[in-house]
Coordinates of C-alpha atoms and ligand atoms in Angstrom, one line a residue:
X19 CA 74.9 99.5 93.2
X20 CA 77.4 98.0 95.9
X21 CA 76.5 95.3 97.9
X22 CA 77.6 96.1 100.9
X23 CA 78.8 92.6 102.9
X24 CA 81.9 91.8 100.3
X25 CA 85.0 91.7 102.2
X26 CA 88.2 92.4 100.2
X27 CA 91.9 90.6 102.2
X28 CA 94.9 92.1 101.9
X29 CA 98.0 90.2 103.3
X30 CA 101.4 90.9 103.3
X31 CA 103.1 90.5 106.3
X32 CA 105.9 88.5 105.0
X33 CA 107.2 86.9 101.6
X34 CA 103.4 86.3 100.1
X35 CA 101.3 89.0 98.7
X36 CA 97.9 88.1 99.0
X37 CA 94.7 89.4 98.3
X38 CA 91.0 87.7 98.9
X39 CA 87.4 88.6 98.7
X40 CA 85.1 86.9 101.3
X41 CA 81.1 87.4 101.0
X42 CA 79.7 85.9 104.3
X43 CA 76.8 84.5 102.2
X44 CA 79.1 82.0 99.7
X45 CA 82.2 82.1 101.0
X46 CA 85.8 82.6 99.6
X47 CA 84.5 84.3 96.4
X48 CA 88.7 84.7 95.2
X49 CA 92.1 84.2 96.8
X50 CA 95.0 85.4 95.2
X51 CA 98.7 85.2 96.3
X52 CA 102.3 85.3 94.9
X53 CA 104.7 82.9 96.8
X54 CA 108.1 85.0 97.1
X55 CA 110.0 81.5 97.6
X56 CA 111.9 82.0 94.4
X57 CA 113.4 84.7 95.8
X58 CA 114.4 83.6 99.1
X59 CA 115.9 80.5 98.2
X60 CA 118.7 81.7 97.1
X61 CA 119.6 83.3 100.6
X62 CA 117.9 80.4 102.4
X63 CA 115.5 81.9 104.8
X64 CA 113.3 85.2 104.0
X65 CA 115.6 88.7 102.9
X66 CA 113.8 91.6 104.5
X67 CA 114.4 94.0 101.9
X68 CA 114.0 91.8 99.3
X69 CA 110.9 90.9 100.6
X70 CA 109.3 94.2 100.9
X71 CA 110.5 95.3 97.2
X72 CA 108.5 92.3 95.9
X73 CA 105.3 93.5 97.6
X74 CA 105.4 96.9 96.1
X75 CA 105.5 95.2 92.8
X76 CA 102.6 92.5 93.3
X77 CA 100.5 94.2 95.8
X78 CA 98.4 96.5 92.9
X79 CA 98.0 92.9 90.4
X80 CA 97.4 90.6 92.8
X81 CA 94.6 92.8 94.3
X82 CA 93.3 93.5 90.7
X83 CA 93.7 90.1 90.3
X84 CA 91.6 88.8 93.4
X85 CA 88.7 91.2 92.2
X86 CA 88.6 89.9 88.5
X87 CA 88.7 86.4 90.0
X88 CA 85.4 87.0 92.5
X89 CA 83.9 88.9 89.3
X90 CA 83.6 92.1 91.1
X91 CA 84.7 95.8 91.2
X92 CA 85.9 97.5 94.1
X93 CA 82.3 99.5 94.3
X94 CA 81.3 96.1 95.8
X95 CA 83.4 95.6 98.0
X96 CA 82.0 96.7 101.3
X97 CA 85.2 96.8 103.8
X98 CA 89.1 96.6 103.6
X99 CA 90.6 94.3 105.7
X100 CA 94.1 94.1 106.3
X101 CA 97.0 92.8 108.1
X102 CA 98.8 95.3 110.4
X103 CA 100.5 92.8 112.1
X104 CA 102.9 90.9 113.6
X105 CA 105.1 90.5 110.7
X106 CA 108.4 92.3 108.6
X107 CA 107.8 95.9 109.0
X108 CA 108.6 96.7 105.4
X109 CA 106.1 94.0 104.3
X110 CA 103.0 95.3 106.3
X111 CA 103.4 98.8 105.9
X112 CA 103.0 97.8 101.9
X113 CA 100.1 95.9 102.2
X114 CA 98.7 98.8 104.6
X115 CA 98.9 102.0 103.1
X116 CA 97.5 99.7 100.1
X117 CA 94.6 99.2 101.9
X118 CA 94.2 102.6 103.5
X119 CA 94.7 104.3 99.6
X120 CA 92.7 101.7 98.1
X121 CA 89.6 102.5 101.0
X122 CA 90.0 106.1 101.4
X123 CA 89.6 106.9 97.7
X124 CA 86.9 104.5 97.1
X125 CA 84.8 105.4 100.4
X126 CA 85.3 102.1 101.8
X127 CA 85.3 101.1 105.5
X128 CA 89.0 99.8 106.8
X129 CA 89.5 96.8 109.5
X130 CA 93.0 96.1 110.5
X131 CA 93.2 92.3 111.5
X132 CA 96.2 90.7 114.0
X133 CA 97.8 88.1 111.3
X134 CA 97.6 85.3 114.1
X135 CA 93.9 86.0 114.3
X136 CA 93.9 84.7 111.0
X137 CA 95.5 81.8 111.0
X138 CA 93.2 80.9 114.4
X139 CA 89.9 81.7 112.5
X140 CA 91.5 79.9 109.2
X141 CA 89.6 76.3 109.6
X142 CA 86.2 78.3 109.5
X143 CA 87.0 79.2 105.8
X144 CA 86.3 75.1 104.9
X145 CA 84.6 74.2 108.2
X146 CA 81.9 74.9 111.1
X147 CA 83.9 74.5 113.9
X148 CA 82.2 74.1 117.5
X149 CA 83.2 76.9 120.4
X150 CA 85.0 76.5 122.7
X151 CA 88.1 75.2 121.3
X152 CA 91.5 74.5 121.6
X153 CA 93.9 76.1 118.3
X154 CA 97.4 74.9 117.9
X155 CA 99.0 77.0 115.8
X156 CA 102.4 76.2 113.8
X157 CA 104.1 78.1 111.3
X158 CA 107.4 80.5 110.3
X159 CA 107.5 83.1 112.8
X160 CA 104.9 81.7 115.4
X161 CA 103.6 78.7 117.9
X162 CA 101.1 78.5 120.4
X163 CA 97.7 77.2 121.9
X164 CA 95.0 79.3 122.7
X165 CA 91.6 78.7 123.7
X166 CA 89.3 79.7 121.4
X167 CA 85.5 80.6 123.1
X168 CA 84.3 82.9 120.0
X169 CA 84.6 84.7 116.9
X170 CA 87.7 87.0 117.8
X171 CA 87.4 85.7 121.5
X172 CA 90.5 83.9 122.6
X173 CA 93.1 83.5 124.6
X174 CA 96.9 82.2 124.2
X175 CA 97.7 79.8 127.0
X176 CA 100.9 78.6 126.3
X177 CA 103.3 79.8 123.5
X178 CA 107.1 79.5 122.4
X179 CA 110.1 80.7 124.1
X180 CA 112.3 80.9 121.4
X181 CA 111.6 79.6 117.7
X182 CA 109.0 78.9 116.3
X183 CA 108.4 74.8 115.0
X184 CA 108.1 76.0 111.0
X185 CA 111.9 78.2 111.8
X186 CA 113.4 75.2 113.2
X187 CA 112.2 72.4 110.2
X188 CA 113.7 75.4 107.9
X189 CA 117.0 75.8 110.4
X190 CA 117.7 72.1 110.1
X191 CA 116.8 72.1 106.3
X192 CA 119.4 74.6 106.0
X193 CA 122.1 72.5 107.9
X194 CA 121.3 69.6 105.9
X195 CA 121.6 71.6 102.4
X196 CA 117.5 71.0 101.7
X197 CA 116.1 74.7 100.1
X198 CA 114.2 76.8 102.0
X199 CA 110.8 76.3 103.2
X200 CA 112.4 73.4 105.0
X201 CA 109.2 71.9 106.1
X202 CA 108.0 70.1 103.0
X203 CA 111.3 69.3 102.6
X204 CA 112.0 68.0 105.7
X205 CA 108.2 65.9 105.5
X206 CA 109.4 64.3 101.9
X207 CA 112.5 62.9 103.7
X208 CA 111.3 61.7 106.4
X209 CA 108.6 60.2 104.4
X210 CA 111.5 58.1 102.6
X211 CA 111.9 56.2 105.9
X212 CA 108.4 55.9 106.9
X213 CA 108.7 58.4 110.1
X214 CA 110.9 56.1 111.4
X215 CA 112.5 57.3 114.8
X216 CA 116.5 57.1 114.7
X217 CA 118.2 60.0 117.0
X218 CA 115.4 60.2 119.7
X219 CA 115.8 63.9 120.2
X220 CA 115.2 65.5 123.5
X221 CA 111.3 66.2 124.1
X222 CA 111.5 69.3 126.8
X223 CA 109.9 68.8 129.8
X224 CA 105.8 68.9 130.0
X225 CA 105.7 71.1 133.1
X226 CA 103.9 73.9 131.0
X227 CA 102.1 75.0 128.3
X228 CA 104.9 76.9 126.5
X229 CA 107.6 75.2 123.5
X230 CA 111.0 75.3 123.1
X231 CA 112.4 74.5 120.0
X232 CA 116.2 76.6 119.9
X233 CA 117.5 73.0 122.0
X234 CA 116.3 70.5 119.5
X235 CA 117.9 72.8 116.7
X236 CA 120.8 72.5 119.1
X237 CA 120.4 68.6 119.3
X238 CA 120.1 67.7 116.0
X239 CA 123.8 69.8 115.0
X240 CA 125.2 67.8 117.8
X241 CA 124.1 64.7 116.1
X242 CA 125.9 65.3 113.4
X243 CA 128.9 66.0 114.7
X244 CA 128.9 63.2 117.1
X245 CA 128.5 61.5 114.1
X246 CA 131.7 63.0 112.4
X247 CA 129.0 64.4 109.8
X248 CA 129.5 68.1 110.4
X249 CA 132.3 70.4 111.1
X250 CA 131.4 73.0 113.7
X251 CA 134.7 75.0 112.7
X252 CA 134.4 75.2 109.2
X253 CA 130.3 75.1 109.7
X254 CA 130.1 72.6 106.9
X255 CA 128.5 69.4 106.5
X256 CA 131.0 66.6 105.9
X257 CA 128.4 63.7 105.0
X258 CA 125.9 64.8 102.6
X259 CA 124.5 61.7 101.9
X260 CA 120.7 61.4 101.1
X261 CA 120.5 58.5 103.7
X262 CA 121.7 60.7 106.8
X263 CA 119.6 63.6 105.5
X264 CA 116.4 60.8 105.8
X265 CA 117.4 60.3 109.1
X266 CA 117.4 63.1 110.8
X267 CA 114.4 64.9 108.8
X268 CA 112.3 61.7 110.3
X269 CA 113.7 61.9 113.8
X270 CA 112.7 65.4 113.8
X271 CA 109.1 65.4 112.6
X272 CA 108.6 62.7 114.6
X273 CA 110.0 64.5 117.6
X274 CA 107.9 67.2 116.8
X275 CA 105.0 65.2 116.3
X276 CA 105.3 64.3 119.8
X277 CA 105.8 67.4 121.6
X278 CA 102.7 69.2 119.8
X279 CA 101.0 65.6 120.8
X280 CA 101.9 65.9 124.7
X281 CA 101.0 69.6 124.3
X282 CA 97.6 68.7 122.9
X283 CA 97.1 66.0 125.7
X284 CA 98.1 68.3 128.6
X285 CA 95.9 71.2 127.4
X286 CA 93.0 68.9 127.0
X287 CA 93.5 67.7 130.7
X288 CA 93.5 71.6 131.6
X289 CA 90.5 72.5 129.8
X290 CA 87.9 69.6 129.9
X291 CA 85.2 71.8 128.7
X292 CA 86.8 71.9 125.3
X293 CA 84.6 70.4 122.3
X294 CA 87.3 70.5 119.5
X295 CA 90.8 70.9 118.2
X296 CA 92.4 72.9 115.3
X297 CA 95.8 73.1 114.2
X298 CA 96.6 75.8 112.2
X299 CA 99.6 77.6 110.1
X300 CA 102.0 76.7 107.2
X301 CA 103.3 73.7 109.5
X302 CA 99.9 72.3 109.9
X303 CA 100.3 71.1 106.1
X304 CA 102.0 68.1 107.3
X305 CA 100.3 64.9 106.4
X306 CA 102.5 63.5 109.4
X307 CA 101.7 65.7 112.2
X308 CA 98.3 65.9 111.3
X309 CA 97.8 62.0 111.6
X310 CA 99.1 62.0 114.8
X311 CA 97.1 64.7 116.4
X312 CA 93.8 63.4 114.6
X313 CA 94.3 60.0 116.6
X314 CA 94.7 61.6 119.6
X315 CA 91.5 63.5 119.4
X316 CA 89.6 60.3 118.5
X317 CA 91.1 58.8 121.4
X318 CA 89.2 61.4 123.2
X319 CA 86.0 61.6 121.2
X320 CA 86.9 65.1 120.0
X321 CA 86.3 66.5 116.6
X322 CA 89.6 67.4 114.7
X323 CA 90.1 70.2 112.6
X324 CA 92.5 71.6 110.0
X325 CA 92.4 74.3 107.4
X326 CA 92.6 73.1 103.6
X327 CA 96.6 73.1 102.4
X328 CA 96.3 76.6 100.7
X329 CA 94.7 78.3 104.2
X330 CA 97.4 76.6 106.1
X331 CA 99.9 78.7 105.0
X332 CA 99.8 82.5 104.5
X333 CA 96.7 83.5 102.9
X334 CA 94.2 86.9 102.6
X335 CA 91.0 84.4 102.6
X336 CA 91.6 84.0 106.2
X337 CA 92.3 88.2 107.1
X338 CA 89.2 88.5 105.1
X339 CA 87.2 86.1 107.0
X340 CA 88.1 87.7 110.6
X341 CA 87.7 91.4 109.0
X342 CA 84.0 90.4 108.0
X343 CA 83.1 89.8 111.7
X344 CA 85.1 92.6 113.0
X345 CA 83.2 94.6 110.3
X346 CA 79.9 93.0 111.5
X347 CA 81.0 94.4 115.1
X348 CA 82.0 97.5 113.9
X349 CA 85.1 97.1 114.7
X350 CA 86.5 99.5 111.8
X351 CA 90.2 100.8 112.1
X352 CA 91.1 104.5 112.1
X353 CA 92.8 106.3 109.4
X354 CA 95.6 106.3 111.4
X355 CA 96.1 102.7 111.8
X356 CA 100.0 101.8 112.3
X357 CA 101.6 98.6 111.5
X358 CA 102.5 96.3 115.0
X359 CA 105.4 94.5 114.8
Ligands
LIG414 O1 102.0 80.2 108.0 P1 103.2 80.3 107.1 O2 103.0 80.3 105.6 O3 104.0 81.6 107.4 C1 104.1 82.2 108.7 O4 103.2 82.9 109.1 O5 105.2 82.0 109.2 O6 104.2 79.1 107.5 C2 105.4 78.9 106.9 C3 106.1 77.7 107.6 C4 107.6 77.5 107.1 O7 108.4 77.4 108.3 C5 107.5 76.1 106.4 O8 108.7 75.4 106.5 C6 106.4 75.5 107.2 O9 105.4 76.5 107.4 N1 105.8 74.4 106.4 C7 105.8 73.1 106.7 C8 105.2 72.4 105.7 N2 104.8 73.2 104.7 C9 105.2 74.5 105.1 N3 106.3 72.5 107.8 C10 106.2 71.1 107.9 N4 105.6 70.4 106.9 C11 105.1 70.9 105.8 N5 104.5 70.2 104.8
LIG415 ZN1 101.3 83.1 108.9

């Protein structure tokens, strides 16, 4: 007969289909996902319709797939969690009427969970990480610091005004000809000059919480056309050497580095009661970044947290984790549960 605590993930909200089962007794029992980067690269950045085409392909497999791999049928499965947003409309309303068909007709209970909610709670799939604490999160679409107190108790306290830290490693990528996702791109080149600072891009002022990335985007084109490299008219760049590509892939990640640091440091100042830090999202994969925010919690005696590299970026281990405790709560979703972009 079921037992009733398995948790079964379904994510979708943009080019990964993802599925996941979670038993709050062992852990991530599967986690399942098809990367859609093939796809996208062509186009250099994510194609909305493309995007939500691929889902309706993957979405039946992959969950069949994540069920196989935890060695269970869906009779087991105790609750449905899924994504309902924020994320490509087309995406999530793939992954939820999924869910809702796949919970309706098997008398299962449905939990809708906010994507970012995920990515917060992600560092608990590999760790036991002390309340309060402060999250950074970094990825495609998203970056902000909250406070975390609890399990889905938190509060955003400074976020970005325009783009996100993962859109503007991909931007430059794209300016500099790398493929899309430009982050691990951007990380291997700047590796090739040991993070090694050469444009000293603009750092925003520290008067708040919130982050600005649409200037240093800005910056680094300027660069390059200061530099003769890039023709703003014909939107082409003239120098495509490997050696200027290192250079400005370093500057930025380590311009980048050192906002999210000054960040950190302010927020810590604002919130003294905090016993941790996490940084979270597909951006919180860099070796680089990482490095430097880990020194700066040992500086201040603080534990330092970060998901495992396959929980960092988009994943349904992580919506299943937060839709076990919402499950726990009761928190179930109604039939009627609409996507929220
Ligand atoms: O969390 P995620 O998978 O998707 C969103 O929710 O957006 O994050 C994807 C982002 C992309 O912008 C990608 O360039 C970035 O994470 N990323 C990285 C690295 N790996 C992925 N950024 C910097 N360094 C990396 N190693
Ligand atoms: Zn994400």
């Amino acid at each position: 007969m079921s037992s009733t605590h398995l948790t079964l993930g379904i994510e979708t909200s943009c080019d990964e289909t993802a599925a996941a089962v979670y038993d709050p007794r062992g852990g991530v029992r599967s986690s399942v996902l098809f990367s859609q980067v093939a796809i996208h690269r062509e186009f250099g950045g994510v194609l909305p319709e493309a995007a939500s085409r691929s889902q309706l392909e993957k979405i039946s497999p992959i969950v069949q797939g994540a069920l196989e791999d935890a060695g269970v049928r869906l009779d087991e499965i105790a609750t449905v969690a899924v994504t309902n947003g924020p994320g490509l409309p087309g995406s999530l309303l793939i992954g939820l009427c999924f869910a809702k068909a796949v919970a309706w007709s098997s008398e299962r209970k449905l939990v809708g969970v906010d994507h970012l909610e995920g990515h917060i709670f992600s560092p608990f799939l590999d760790h036991d990480v002390p309340f309060p604490h402060l999250c950074l999160t970094a990825s495609g679409g998203h970056t902000s610091l909250c406070l975390v107190r609890d399990f889905g108790v938190y509060e955003v306290i400074g976020h970005t005004l325009d783009d996100a830290a993962g859109e503007a490693f991909d931007k430059v990528a794209k300016l500099l000809g790398l493929p899309y996702p430009g982050g691990p791109e951007i990380e291997r080149c700047a590796q090739a000059q040991n993070f090694k600072d050469f444009f000293d891009y603009p750092r925003g002022k520290h008067t708040t919480l919130d982050f600005s990335f649409s200037g240093l985007k800005t910056a680094v084109l300027y660069s390059l056309v200061n530099r003769g490299a890039y023709d703003l008219k014909a939107r082409q760049l003239l120098d495509t050497s490997q050696g200027l590509k290192e250079e400005v892939a370093s500057s930025l990640l380590v311009c980048v580095a050192d906002i999210f640091a000054r960040k950190l440091a302010r927020a810590l100042e604002e919130n003294p009661d905090v016993c941790a830090v996490t940084f979270v999202g597909g951006v919180a994969r860099n070796n680089y970044i990482r490095g430097v925010l880990d020194v700066l919690c040992q500086k201040r005696g603080l534990p330092f947290f970060t998901p495992s590299p396959q929980y960092c970026t988009d994943n349904a281990a992580m919506i299943a984790f937060v839709g076990n405790y919402k499950a726990q709560r009761g928190e179930y979703a109604p039939w009627d549960l609409d996507i929220e972009v």
